[in-house]
Coordinates of C-alpha atoms and ligand atoms in Angstrom, one line a residue:
M1 CA 0.0 0.0 0.0
S2 CA 1.4 3.4 -0.9
G3 CA 1.7 6.3 1.5
R4 CA -1.5 8.0 0.3
S5 CA -3.7 9.3 3.0
L6 CA -6.9 7.6 3.9
R7 CA -8.8 10.7 2.7
S8 CA -7.4 10.4 -0.9
R9 CA -7.9 6.6 -0.9
S10 CA -11.5 6.5 0.3
Y11 CA -12.9 8.4 -2.7
L12 CA -15.4 10.0 -0.3
W13 CA -13.8 13.4 -0.4
P14 CA -13.9 13.8 -4.2
I15 CA -17.5 12.6 -4.2
F16 CA -18.3 15.1 -1.5
I17 CA -16.6 17.9 -3.5
G18 CA -18.6 16.9 -6.6
M19 CA -21.9 16.9 -4.7
W20 CA -21.1 20.3 -3.2
I21 CA -20.4 21.8 -6.7
T22 CA -23.6 20.3 -8.0
A23 CA -25.6 21.6 -5.1
R24 CA -24.0 25.1 -5.4
H25 CA -25.1 25.2 -9.1
L26 CA -28.5 23.9 -8.3
F27 CA -29.2 26.5 -5.6
F28 CA -27.6 29.3 -7.7
N29 CA -29.8 28.4 -10.7
L30 CA -32.9 28.0 -8.6
F31 CA -32.6 31.6 -7.4
H32 CA -31.4 33.0 -10.7
M33 CA -33.8 31.4 -13.2
R34 CA -33.7 34.3 -15.5
C35 CA -30.0 33.7 -16.2
L36 CA -30.6 30.2 -17.5
P37 CA -30.4 29.6 -21.2
T38 CA -33.3 27.1 -20.9
I39 CA -36.5 27.9 -22.7
Q40 CA -39.6 27.0 -20.7
Y41 CA -41.2 25.1 -23.6
P42 CA -44.2 25.0 -24.4
E43 CA -45.1 28.2 -22.5
Q44 CA -42.1 29.9 -24.1
R45 CA -41.1 29.4 -27.7
R46 CA -37.9 30.4 -29.5
N47 CA -38.3 32.7 -32.4
Y48 CA -36.9 31.1 -35.5
S49 CA -35.4 32.9 -38.4
P50 CA -37.9 33.7 -41.2
R51 CA -35.5 31.7 -43.4
F52 CA -36.2 28.6 -41.4
R53 CA -37.7 25.8 -43.5
G54 CA -39.7 23.3 -41.4
L55 CA -42.8 21.2 -41.7
H56 CA -44.4 20.9 -45.2
I57 CA -47.4 22.8 -46.4
L58 CA -49.7 22.1 -49.4
T59 CA -50.9 25.4 -50.7
V60 CA -54.3 26.1 -52.0
K61 CA -55.9 28.3 -54.7
Q62 CA -58.2 31.2 -53.9
N63 CA -61.2 28.9 -54.3
G64 CA -59.8 26.6 -51.7
D65 CA -58.8 23.8 -54.1
I66 CA -55.4 22.2 -53.6
R67 CA -52.8 23.6 -56.1
C68 CA -51.0 20.3 -56.5
T69 CA -51.5 18.7 -60.0
A70 CA -50.1 15.3 -58.9
C71 CA -47.3 15.7 -61.4
M72 CA -45.1 13.5 -59.1
L73 CA -42.0 15.7 -59.5
C74 CA -41.6 16.2 -55.8
A75 CA -41.9 12.5 -55.1
T76 CA -39.3 11.8 -57.8
A77 CA -36.9 14.4 -56.5
C78 CA -37.3 13.3 -52.9
P79 CA -34.0 11.5 -51.9
A80 CA -35.7 9.8 -48.9
A81 CA -38.6 8.4 -51.0
C82 CA -41.1 9.6 -48.4
I83 CA -43.7 11.3 -50.5
H84 CA -46.5 9.0 -51.7
I85 CA -49.1 10.4 -54.1
T86 CA -52.1 8.8 -55.7
A87 CA -53.2 10.8 -58.7
D88 CA -56.8 10.9 -59.9
E89 CA -58.7 12.6 -62.6
H90 CA -60.1 16.0 -61.6
P91 CA -63.9 16.5 -62.0
D92 CA -63.2 19.9 -63.6
P93 CA -62.1 19.2 -67.2
N94 CA -59.9 22.3 -67.1
V95 CA -57.7 20.6 -64.4
E96 CA -55.9 17.5 -65.6
K97 CA -55.2 15.7 -62.3
Y98 CA -55.2 16.1 -58.6
P99 CA -53.8 14.1 -55.7
R100 CA -56.5 11.8 -54.2
E101 CA -53.9 10.9 -51.6
F102 CA -50.8 12.9 -50.7
N103 CA -48.8 11.5 -47.8
I104 CA -45.4 12.4 -46.4
D105 CA -43.7 10.1 -44.0
M106 CA -42.1 12.6 -41.7
L107 CA -40.0 10.0 -40.0
R108 CA -38.1 9.5 -43.3
C109 CA -38.0 13.1 -44.4
V110 CA -34.5 14.8 -44.1
F111 CA -35.9 18.3 -44.6
C112 CA -33.7 18.8 -47.7
G113 CA -36.2 21.0 -49.5
M114 CA -35.9 19.2 -52.8
C115 CA -39.6 18.7 -53.0
E116 CA -40.2 22.4 -52.7
E117 CA -37.5 23.1 -55.4
A118 CA -39.0 20.6 -57.8
C119 CA -42.6 21.7 -57.7
P120 CA -43.5 23.7 -60.8
V121 CA -46.6 25.2 -59.4
D122 CA -45.5 26.2 -55.9
A123 CA -47.9 23.7 -54.4
I124 CA -45.5 22.3 -51.7
R125 CA -43.5 24.5 -49.3
M126 CA -41.5 24.0 -46.2
G127 CA -43.3 26.1 -43.6
P128 CA -42.2 27.6 -40.3
G129 CA -43.6 24.8 -38.2
Y130 CA -41.1 22.6 -36.3
E131 CA -43.1 20.7 -33.7
L132 CA -42.9 17.1 -34.8
A133 CA -44.2 14.8 -32.0
G134 CA -46.5 11.8 -31.8
F135 CA -47.2 8.6 -29.8
D136 CA -47.4 6.3 -32.8
R137 CA -45.6 5.9 -36.1
N138 CA -48.9 6.7 -37.9
D139 CA -48.9 10.1 -36.3
F140 CA -45.9 11.0 -38.5
I141 CA -47.6 10.1 -41.8
Y142 CA -48.9 13.6 -42.8
T143 CA -51.9 13.3 -45.1
K144 CA -53.1 15.8 -47.6
D145 CA -55.5 17.3 -45.1
D146 CA -52.7 17.6 -42.5
L147 CA -50.5 19.3 -45.0
V148 CA -53.2 21.8 -46.0
K149 CA -54.1 22.4 -42.4
N150 CA -50.4 23.1 -41.7
G151 CA -50.6 25.9 -44.2
N152 CA -53.8 27.3 -42.6
N153 CA -52.3 27.2 -39.1
T154 CA -48.8 28.5 -39.8
L155 CA -48.6 30.4 -43.0
S156 CA -50.9 33.4 -43.1
H157 CA -48.6 34.8 -45.8
V158 CA -48.9 31.9 -48.2
T159 CA -49.6 33.4 -51.6
H160 CA -52.8 32.3 -53.1
H161 CA -53.1 32.5 -56.9
Ligands
SF4_1 S1 -37.8 17.8 -47.6 FE1 -36.5 16.4 -48.8 S2 -36.7 14.4 -47.8 FE2 -38.4 15.7 -47.0 S3 -40.1 15.3 -48.3 FE3 -39.1 17.0 -49.3 S4 -37.6 16.1 -50.7 FE4 -38.3 14.5 -49.4
SF4_2 S1 -46.6 19.1 -54.9 FE1 -45.9 20.0 -56.8 S2 -44.3 18.7 -57.5 FE2 -45.5 17.5 -56.0 S3 -47.0 16.4 -57.2 FE3 -47.9 18.3 -56.5 S4 -47.6 19.7 -58.2 FE4 -46.2 18.0 -58.6

């Protein structure tokens, strides 16, 4: 056995020091909550940059019809293969097609923005929404209605044509 003291061999002293430092920070922070960098989410929310591109939106025309013409360019451009569209004939003969189903699997999406870039009619956009939570995998499959609702809820400045 070396000549180290009992105090340095017992490990109790360093544990005590560590606990004391932790307690000091705890009590300091408790009485100086305003100095903490923590955001009290969801009561408090961080302001994101207007350039932030988050959850997808399907935009609509002035008459409320979806702008998407089911051309599949976004689904083709998507590197994560997470856009699934079922095209159907539109009842209006002036409109060739519309998406009967338009689903995005948000668990596969990498938020690259390629879908937005590929769309020739500005029908899909990355909006300012960023809250992506759910209890079930199915909660992360955003349907056409979810995507239109995302636009109504978050983008009052979506341009309607
Ligand atoms: S942001 Fe990228 S990964 Fe996500 S749906 Fe669009 S193209 Fe696909
Ligand atoms: S969102 Fe745009 S790119 Fe995608 S299918 Fe509709 S019209 Fe085509």
